[in-house]
Short mmCIF file of C-alpha atoms in Angstrom, two decimals:
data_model
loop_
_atom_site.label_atom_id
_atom_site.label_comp_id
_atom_site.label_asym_id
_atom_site.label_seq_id
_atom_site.Cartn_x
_atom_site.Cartn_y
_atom_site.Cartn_z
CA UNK A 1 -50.19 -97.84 48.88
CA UNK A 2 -54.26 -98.41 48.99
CA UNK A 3 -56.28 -95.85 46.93
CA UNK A 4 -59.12 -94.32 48.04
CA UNK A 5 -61.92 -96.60 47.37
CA UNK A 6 -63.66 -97.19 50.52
CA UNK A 7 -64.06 -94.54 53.92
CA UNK A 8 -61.45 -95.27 56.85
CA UNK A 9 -61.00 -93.85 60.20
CA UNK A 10 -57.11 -93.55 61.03
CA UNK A 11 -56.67 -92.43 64.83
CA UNK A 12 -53.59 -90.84 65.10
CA UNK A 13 -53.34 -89.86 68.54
CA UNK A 14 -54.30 -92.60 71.14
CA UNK A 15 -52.02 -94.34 73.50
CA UNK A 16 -51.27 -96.85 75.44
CA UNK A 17 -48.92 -97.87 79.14
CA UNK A 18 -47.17 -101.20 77.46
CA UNK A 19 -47.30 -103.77 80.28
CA UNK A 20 -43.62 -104.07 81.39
CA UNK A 21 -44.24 -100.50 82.15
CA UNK A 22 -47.14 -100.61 83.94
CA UNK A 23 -45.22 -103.01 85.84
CA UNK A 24 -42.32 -100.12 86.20
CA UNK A 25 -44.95 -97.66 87.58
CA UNK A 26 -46.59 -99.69 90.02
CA UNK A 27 -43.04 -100.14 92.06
CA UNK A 28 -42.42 -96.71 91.97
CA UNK A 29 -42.75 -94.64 95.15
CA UNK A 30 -42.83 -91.25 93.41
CA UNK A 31 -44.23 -89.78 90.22
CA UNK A 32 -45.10 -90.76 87.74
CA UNK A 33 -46.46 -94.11 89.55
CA UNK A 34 -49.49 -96.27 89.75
CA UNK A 35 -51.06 -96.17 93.37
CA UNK A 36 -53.60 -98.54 94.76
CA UNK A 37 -56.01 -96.73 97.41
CA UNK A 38 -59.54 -97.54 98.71
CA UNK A 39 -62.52 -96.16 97.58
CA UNK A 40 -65.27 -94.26 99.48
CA UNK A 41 -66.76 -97.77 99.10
CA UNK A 42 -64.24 -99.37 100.24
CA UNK A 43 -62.99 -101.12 97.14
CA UNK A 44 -59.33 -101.07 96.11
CA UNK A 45 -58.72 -98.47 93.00
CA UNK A 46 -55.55 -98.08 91.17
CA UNK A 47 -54.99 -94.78 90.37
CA UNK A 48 -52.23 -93.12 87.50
CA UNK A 49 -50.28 -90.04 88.81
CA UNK A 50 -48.50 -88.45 86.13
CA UNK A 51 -48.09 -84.79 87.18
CA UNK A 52 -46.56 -83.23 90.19
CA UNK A 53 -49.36 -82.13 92.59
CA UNK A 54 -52.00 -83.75 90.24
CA UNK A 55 -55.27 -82.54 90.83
CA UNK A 56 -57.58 -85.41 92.25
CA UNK A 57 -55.22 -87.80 93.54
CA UNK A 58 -54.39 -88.80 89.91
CA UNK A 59 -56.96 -90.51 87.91
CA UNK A 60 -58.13 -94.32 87.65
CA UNK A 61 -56.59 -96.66 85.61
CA UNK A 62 -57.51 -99.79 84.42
CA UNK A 63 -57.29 -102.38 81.18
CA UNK A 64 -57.87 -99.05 78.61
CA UNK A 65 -54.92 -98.24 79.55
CA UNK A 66 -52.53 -101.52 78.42
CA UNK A 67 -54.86 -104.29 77.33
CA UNK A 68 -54.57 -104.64 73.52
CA UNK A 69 -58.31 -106.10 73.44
CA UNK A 70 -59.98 -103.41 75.23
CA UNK A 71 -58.45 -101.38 72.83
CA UNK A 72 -59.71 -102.97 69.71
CA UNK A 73 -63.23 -103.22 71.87
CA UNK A 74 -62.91 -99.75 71.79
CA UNK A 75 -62.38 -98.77 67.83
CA UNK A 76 -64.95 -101.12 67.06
CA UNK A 77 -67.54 -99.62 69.26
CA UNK A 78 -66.70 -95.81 67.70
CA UNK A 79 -66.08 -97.52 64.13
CA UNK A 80 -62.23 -97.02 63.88
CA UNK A 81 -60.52 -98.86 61.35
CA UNK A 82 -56.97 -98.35 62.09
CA UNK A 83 -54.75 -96.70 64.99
CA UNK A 84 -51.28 -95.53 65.37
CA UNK A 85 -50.64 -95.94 69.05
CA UNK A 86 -48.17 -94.39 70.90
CA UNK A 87 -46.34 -94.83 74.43
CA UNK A 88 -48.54 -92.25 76.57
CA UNK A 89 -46.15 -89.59 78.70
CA UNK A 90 -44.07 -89.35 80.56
CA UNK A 91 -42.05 -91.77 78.76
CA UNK A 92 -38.64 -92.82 79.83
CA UNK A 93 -37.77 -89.23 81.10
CA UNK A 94 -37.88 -90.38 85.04
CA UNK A 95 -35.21 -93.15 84.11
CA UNK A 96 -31.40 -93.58 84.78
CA UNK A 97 -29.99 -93.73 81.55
CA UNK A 98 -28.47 -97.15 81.54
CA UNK A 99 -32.37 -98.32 82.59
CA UNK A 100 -33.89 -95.82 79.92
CA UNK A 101 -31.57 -97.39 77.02
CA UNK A 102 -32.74 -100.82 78.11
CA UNK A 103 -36.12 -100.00 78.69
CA UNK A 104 -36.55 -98.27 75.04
CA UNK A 105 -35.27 -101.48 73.76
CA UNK A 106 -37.92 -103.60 75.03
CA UNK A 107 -40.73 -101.30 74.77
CA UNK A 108 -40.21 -101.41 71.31
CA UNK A 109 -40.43 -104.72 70.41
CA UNK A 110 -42.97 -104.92 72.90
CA UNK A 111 -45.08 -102.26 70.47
CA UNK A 112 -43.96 -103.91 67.36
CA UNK A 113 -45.55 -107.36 69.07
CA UNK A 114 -48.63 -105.67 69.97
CA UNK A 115 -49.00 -104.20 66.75
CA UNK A 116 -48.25 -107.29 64.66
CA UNK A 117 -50.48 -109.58 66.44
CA UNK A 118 -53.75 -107.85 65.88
CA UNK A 119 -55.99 -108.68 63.29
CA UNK A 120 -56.04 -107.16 59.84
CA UNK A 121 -58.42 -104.87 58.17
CA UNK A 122 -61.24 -106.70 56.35
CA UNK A 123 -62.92 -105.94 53.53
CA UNK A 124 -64.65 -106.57 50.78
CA UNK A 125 -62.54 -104.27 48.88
CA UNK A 126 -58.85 -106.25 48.21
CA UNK A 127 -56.80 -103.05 48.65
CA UNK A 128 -58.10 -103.19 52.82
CA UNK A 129 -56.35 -106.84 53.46
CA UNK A 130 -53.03 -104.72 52.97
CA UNK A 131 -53.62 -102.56 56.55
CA UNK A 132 -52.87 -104.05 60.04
CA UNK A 133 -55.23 -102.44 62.44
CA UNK A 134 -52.72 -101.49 64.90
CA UNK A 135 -49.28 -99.28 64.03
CA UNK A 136 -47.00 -97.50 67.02
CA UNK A 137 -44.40 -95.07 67.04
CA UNK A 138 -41.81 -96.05 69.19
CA UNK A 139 -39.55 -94.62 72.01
CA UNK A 140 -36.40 -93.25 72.13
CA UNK A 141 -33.98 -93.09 75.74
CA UNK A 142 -34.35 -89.42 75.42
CA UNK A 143 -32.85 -88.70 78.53
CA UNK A 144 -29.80 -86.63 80.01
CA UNK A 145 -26.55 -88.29 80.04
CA UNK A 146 -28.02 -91.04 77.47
CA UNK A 147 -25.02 -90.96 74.99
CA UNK A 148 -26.12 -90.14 71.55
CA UNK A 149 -24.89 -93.72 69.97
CA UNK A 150 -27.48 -95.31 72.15
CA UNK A 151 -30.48 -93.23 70.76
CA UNK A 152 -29.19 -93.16 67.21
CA UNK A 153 -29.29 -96.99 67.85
CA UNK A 154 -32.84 -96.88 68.93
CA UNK A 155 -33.64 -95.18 66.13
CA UNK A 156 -32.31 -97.55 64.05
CA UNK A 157 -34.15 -100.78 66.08
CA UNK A 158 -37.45 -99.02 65.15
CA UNK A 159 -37.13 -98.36 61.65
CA UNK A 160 -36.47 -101.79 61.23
CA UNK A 161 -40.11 -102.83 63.02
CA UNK A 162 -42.34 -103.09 60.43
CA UNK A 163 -45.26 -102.00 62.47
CA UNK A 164 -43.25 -98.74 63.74
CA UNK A 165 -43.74 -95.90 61.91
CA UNK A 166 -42.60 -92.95 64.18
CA UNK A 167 -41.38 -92.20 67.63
CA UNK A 168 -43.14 -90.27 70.00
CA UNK A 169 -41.06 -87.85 72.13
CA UNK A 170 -41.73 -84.79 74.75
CA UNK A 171 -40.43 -81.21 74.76
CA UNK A 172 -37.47 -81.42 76.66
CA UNK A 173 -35.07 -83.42 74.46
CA UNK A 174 -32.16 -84.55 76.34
CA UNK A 175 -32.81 -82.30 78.85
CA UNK A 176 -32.26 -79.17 77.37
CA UNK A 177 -34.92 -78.48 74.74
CA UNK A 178 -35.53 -79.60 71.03
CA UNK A 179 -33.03 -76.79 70.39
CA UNK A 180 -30.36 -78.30 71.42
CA UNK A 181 -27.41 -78.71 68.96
CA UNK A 182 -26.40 -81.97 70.13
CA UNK A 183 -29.88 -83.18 69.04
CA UNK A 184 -28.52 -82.91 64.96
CA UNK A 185 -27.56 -85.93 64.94
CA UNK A 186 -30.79 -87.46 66.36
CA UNK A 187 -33.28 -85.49 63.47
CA UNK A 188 -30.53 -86.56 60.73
CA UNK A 189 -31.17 -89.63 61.55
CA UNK A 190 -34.90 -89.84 61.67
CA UNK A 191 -35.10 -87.70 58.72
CA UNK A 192 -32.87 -90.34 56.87
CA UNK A 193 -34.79 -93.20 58.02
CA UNK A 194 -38.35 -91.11 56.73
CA UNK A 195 -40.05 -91.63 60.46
CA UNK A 196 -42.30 -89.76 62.05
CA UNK A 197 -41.70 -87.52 64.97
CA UNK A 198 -45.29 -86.81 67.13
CA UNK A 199 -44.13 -84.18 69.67
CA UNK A 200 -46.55 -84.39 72.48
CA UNK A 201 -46.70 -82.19 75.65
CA UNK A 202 -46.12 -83.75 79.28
CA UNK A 203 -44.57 -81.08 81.73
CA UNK A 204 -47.15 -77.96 81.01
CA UNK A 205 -45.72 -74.37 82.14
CA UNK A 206 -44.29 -72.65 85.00
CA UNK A 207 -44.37 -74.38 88.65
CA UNK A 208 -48.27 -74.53 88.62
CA UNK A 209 -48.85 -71.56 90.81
CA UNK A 210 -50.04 -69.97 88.15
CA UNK A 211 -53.32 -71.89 88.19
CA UNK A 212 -54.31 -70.12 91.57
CA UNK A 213 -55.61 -71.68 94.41
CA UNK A 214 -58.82 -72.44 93.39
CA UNK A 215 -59.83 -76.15 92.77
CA UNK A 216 -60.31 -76.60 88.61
CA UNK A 217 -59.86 -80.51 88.54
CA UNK A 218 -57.22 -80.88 85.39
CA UNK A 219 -59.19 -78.23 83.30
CA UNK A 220 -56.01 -75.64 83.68
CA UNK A 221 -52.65 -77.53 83.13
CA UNK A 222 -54.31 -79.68 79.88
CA UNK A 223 -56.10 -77.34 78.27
CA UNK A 224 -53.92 -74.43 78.59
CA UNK A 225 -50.48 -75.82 80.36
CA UNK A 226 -50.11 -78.46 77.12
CA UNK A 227 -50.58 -76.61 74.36
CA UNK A 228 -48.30 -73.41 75.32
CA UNK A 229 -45.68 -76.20 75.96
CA UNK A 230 -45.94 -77.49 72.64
CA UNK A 231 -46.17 -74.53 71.37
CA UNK A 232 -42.95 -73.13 73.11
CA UNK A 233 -41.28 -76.10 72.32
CA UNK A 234 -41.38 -75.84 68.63
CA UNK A 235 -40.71 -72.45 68.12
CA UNK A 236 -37.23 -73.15 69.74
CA UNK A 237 -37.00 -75.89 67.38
CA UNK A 238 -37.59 -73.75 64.43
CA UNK A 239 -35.78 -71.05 65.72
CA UNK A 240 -32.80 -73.20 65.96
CA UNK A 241 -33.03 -73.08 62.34
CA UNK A 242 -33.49 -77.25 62.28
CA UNK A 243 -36.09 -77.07 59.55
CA UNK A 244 -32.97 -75.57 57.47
CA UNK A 245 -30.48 -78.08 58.29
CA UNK A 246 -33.08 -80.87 57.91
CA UNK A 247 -36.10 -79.63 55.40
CA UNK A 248 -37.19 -83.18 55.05
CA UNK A 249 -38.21 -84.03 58.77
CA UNK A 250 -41.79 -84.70 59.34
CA UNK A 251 -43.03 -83.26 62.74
CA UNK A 252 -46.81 -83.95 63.57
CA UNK A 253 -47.85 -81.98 66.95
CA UNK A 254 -50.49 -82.75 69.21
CA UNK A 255 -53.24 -80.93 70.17
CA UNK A 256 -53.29 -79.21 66.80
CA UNK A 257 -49.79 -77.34 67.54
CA UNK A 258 -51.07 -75.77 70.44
CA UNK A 259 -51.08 -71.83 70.43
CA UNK A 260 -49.17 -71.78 66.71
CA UNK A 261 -51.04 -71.28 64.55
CA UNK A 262 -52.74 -68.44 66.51
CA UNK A 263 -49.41 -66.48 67.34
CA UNK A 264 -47.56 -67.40 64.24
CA UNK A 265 -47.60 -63.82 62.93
CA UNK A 266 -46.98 -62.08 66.49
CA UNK A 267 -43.68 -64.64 66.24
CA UNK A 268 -42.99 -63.39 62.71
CA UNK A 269 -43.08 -59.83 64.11
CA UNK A 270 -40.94 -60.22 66.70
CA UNK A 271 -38.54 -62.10 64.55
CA UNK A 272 -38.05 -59.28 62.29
CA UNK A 273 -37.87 -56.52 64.91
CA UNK A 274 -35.38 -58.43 67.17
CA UNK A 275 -31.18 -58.50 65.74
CA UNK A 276 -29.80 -61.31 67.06
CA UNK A 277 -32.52 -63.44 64.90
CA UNK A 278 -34.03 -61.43 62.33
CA UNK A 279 -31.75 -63.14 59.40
CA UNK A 280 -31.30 -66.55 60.82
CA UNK A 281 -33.80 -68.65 59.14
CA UNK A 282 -34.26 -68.98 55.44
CA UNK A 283 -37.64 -68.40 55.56
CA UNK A 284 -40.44 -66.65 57.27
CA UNK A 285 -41.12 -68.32 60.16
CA UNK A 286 -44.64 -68.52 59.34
CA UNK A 287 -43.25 -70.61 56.43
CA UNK A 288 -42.16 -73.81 58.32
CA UNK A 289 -45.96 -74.13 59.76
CA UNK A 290 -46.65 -75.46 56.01
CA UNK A 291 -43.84 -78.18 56.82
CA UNK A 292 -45.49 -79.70 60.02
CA UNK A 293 -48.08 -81.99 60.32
CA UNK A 294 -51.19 -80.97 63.25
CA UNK A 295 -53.57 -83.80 64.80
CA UNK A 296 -56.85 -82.39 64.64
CA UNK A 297 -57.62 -82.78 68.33
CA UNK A 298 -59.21 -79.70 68.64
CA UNK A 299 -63.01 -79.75 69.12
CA UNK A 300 -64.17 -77.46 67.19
CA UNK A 301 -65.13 -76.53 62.83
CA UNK A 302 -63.64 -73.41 63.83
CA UNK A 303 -60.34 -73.95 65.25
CA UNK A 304 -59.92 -76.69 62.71
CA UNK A 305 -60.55 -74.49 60.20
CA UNK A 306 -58.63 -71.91 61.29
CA UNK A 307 -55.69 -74.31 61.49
CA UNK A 308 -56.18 -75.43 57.91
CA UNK A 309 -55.96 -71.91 56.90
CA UNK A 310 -52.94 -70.95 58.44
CA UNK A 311 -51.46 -73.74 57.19
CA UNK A 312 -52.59 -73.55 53.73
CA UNK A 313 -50.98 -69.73 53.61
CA UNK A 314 -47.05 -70.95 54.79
CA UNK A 315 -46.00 -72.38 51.44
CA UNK A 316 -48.21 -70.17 49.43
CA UNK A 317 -47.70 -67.09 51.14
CA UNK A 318 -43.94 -67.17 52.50
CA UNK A 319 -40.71 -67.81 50.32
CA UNK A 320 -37.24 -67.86 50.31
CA UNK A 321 -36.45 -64.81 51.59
CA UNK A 322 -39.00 -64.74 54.29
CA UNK A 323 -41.35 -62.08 51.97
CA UNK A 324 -44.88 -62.05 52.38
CA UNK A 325 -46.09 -63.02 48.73
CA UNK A 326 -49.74 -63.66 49.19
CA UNK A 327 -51.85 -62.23 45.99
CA UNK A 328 -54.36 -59.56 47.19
CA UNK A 329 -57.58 -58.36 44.36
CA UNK A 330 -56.56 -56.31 41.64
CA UNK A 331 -58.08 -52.96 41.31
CA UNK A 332 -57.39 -52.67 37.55
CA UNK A 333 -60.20 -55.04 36.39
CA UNK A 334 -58.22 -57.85 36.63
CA UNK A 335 -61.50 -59.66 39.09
CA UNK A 336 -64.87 -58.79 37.72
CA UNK A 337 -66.98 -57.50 40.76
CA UNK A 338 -63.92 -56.27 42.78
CA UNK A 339 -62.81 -53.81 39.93
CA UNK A 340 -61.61 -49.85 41.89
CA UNK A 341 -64.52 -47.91 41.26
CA UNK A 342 -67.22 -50.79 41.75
CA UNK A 343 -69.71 -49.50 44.30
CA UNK A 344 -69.68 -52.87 45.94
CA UNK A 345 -65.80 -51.85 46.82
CA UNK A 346 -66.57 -48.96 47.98
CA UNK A 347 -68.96 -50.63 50.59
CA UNK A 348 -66.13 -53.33 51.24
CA UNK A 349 -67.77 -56.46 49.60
CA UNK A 350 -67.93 -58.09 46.27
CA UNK A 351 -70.68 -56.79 44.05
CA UNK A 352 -72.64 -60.17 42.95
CA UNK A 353 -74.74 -58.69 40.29
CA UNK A 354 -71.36 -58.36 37.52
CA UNK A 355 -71.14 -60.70 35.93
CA UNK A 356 -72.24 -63.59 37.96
CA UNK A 357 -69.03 -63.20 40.42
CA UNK A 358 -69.96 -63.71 44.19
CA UNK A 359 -66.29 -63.76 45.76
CA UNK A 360 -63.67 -61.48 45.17
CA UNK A 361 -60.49 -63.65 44.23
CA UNK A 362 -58.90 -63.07 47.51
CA UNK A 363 -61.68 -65.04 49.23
CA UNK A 364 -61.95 -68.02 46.69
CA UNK A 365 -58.21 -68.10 47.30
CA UNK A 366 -58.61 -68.34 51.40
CA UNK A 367 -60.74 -70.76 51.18
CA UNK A 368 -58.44 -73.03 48.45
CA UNK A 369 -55.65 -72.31 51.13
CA UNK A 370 -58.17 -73.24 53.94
CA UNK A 371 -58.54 -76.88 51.91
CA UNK A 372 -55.20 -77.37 51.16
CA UNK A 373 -54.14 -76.88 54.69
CA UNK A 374 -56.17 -79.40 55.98
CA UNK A 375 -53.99 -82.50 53.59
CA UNK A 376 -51.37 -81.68 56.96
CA UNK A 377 -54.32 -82.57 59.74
CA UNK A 378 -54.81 -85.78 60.93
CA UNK A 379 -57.74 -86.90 63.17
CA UNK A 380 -57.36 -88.53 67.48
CA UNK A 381 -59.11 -89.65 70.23
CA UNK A 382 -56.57 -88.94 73.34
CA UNK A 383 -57.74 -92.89 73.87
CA UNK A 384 -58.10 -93.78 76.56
CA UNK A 385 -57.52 -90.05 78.47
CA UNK A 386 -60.71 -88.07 78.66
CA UNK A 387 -63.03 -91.18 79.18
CA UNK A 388 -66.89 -89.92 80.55
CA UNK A 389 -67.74 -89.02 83.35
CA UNK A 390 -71.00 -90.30 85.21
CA UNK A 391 -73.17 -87.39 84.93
CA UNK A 392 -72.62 -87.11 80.90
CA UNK A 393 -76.00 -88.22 79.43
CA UNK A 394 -74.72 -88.02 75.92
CA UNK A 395 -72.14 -90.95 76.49
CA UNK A 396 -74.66 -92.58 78.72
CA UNK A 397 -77.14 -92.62 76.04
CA UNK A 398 -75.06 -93.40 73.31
CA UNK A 399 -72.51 -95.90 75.05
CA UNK A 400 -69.76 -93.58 72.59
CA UNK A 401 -67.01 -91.23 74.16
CA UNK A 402 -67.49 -87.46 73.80
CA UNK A 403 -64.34 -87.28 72.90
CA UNK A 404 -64.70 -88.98 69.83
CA UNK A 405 -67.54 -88.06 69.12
CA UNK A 406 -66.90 -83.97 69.28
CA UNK A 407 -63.69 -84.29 67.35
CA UNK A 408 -65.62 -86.16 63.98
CA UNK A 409 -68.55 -83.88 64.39
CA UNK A 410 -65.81 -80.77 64.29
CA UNK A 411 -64.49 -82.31 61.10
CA UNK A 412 -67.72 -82.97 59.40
CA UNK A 413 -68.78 -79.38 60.22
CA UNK A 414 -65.59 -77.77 59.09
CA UNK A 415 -67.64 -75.35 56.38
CA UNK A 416 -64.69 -74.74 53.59
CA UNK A 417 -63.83 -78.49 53.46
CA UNK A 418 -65.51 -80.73 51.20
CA UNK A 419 -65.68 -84.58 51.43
CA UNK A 420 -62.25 -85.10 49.46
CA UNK A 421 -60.84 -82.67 52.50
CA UNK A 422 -62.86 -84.21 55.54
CA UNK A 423 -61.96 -87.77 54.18
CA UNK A 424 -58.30 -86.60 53.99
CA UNK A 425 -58.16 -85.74 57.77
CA UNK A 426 -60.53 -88.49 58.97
CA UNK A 427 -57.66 -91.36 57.24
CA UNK A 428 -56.09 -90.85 54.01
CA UNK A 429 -53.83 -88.26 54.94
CA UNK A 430 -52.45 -90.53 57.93
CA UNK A 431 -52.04 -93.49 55.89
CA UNK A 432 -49.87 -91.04 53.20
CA UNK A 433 -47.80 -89.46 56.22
CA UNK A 434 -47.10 -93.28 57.98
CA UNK A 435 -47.25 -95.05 54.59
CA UNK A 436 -49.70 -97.16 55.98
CA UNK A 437 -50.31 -100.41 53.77
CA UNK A 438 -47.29 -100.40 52.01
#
C-alpha cells in the first residue's frame, strides 16, 4: 500500500455504458434504450432513456458515456488521478436471466480490459508507479429467477480481476429487496472475498405521480426520488439484521446515504417503540451507520459535515446493547469553564476567561467525532451525468464541470476538517477501502 507522500484525487463514483452494452441498448425498443431522433436542427441525436416517463425525452448521449479516452480526457482536464468506475444503472435488471448471467460475464472482463489497459500513475514519487489510473467494480446477474450458483460464480470471476475491486448493485436485489434471506449467501460471499458493495439508486419512489403535473426537468426523481430509495433500501438491509450475520461487509452508498444520516435517530425511535423489532439487532441502529462507507456527493460543507458527524457518533456513541453511551460535560469540575455553578453555564456557553478553556468537552468531542467520521467518506463526480448546460457561465468560463467543481469546493470548506481529514476524503481513504496499489 502507497503512503501518503504526495496529494491524489480518487473519484469514487463515476461511470460508464461498456460498449457491448451500448450495443444492447440501442436494439432495444423499450426502456432503458438508446434512441436516435432529429434535432430542432435537423441533425440526428442519440438520446439515453433510463426512467419510465423520463422527463425530456431522455438525455443525450455520446463518447462520455463509453469511450475510455474521453474519460481519461476528462480526469486530466479536472486533475483526477485515479477512478473507480462503475457500470452506470440500470444494470442487468431488464434482462432474462440466462442473458443477464452471460451478459455479467462479459461485462466484466470487458471492465477488467478497460481498466488494465490504461496508463499508470506517474510520478516523481516511486510509491505512484504502483496505481493504475482506472479500477471498476463489477456486475453481478442480480436478477429474479437468476439461480444463486450463477451469482456466487460472478462473484467469484471478479475477485479474481485484478482491476475489480467491488460490484456495483441497485436496491432491489433479486427482486425482492436487499432484505431478502436468500441474498445470505450472496453478502457471505462478498464479505469473504473483502469486495466492495456501492449500492446506488435507479428506480426512485412511488409511480411518479407524486411529482405533480408540473414540468421540473429531472430536478424531482434525482434529487429527492434517489436518495429516499437508497435510503429505504438500506434500512431494510440493516433491519434484516445482515450487519449481524456479516459484521465484516463493506457497503459504500451513493449520494452520501441519502436521507440516513438525517433520520437515523427518528429510525432508532421507532425501533424501540415498535415489538416485533425492538430486540432484533445487536446494536442501535444508529450503530451500523459507523460500519458503512458514504461517497461524498453531496454539494455542500454542511451536509458533508453533518454526515461526518453522524458517522463519527455510531461507534462512539452506540454499543452492544443498543445504549446510548455518548459522554456529556461534567458538572462536578471535572471541565474547567463548564463547572455547575459557572455563570457561563448558567447562560448556556462555555466561560473562556477560566482558565484558558474555550470549548466545553462536549464540543471538542463533536468535532473529534465530526473528523473521524469523515475517514468513511469518499469523494465523486456522477461522470459523465450532470454535464453543463449552455447557459452556465461558470463551466463556460472555466471549461471545468460544476459538478466537480462544487463537490471539492464542499470538501475544502468543510470547517471541522483539517487537511489530514480533507486529504482522507479527496483519495486516501478510497485507496484504503479498494486497496488501491497493492
Amino acid at each position: 500500500m502507497a503512503t501518503r507522500t504526495r496529494k491524489l484525487l480518487v473519484d469514487i463514483h463515476t461511470h460508464v455504458y461498456l460498449p457491448q452494452y451500448v450495443t444492447y441498448l440501442r436494439n432495444r425498443t423499450s426502456v432503458p434504450r438508446i434512441l436516435t431522433r432529429k434535432t430542432a436542427a435537423g441533425v440526428n441525436e442519440e438520446r439515453l432513456v433510463i426512467l419510465e416517463d423520463e422527463p425530456s425525452g431522455g438525455r443525450p448521449v455520446g463518447p462520455q458515456y463509453w469511450n475510455r479516452d474521453t474519460k481519461l480526457e476528462f480526469m486530466d482536464k479536472h486533475g483526477i488521478d485515479i477512478s473507480v468506475i462503475s457500470s452506470a444503472n440500470p444494470w442487468l435488471d431488464p434482462l432474462p436471466p440466462t442473458e443477464a448471467v452471460t451478459l455479467a460475464e462479459t461485462l466484466n472482463s470487458s471492465l477488467e480490459d478497460f481498466c488494465a489497459s490504461a496508463p499508470v500513475l506517474t510520478s516523481n514519487d516511486a510509491t505512484a508507479a504502483s496505481f493504475s489510473r482506472l479500477y471498476g467494480l463489477g456486475l453481478l446477474p442480480l436478477v429474479s429467477e437468476v439461480p444463486i450458483p450463477a451469482i456466487l460464480s460472478s462473484i467469484s470471476q471478479i475477485a479474481a480481476l485484478p482491476h475489480l475491486k467491488g460490484v456495483i448493485i441497485g436496491t432491489r436485489g433479486i427482486g425482492k429487496g436487499l432484505d431478502d434471506e436468500r441474498l445470505d449467501a450472496v453478502w457471505e460471499a462478498v464479505e469473504r472475498e473483502g469486495l466492495v458493495v456501492f449500492l446506488h439508486p435507479h428506480y426512485g419512489v412511488g409511480e411518479g405521480k407524486e411529482w405533480g403535473e408540473r414540468e421540473n426537468g429531472h430536478v424531482l426523481p434525482l434529487a429527492l426520488g434517489f436518495p429516499m430509495e437508497t435510503t429505504i433500501a438500506i434500512t431494510r438491509f440493516i433491519l434484516a439484521g445482515t450487519f449481524d450475520r456479516f459484521p465484516n461487509l463493506k457497503i459504500l452508498l451513493a449520494h452520501s446515504g441519502g436521507a440516513l444520516p438525517q433520520l437515523s435517530s427518528r429510525i432508532a425511535s421507532c425501533i424501540a417503540h415498535d415489538p416485533i423489532v425492538a430486540n432484533r439487532l445487536k446494536h442501535d441502529v444508529r450503530y451500523y451507520l459507523g460500519k458503512l462507507w458514504f461517497d461524498a456527493v453531496a454539494y455542500g460543507p454542511e451536509e458533508l459535515e453533518f454526515v461526518s458527524s453522524v458517522i463519527g457518533r455510531a461507534s462512539k456513541s452506540y454499543g452492544e446493547h443498543g445504549q446510548n453511551q455518548t459522554q456529556f460535560p461534567s458538572v462536578t469540575g471535572e471541565n474547567e469553564g463548564w463547572e455547575e455553578d459557572s455563570p457561563s453555564r448558567q447562560e448556556g456557553r462555555p466561560d473562556a476567561s477560566t482558565s484558558g478553556v474555550e470549548r466545553p468537552k462536549a464540543l471538542f468531542e463533536a468535532i473529534q467525532a465530526k473528523k473521524a467520521g469523515s475517514s468513511r467518506m469518499l469523494w465523486g463526480t456522477d461522470h459523465p451525468f450532470f454535464p453543463p448546460i449552455d447557459s452556465d457561465r461558470d463551466t463556460a468560463s472555466t471549461g471545468k464541470w460544476r459538478s466537480v467543481v462544487e463537490n471539492l469546493d464542499a470538501i475544502n470548506r468543510v470547517a471541522t476538517w483539517g487537511e489530514d481529514e480533507k486529504d482522507g476524503v479527496r483519495a486516501w481513504n478510497a485507496i484504503h477501502l479498494f486497496g488501491l496499489g497493492k
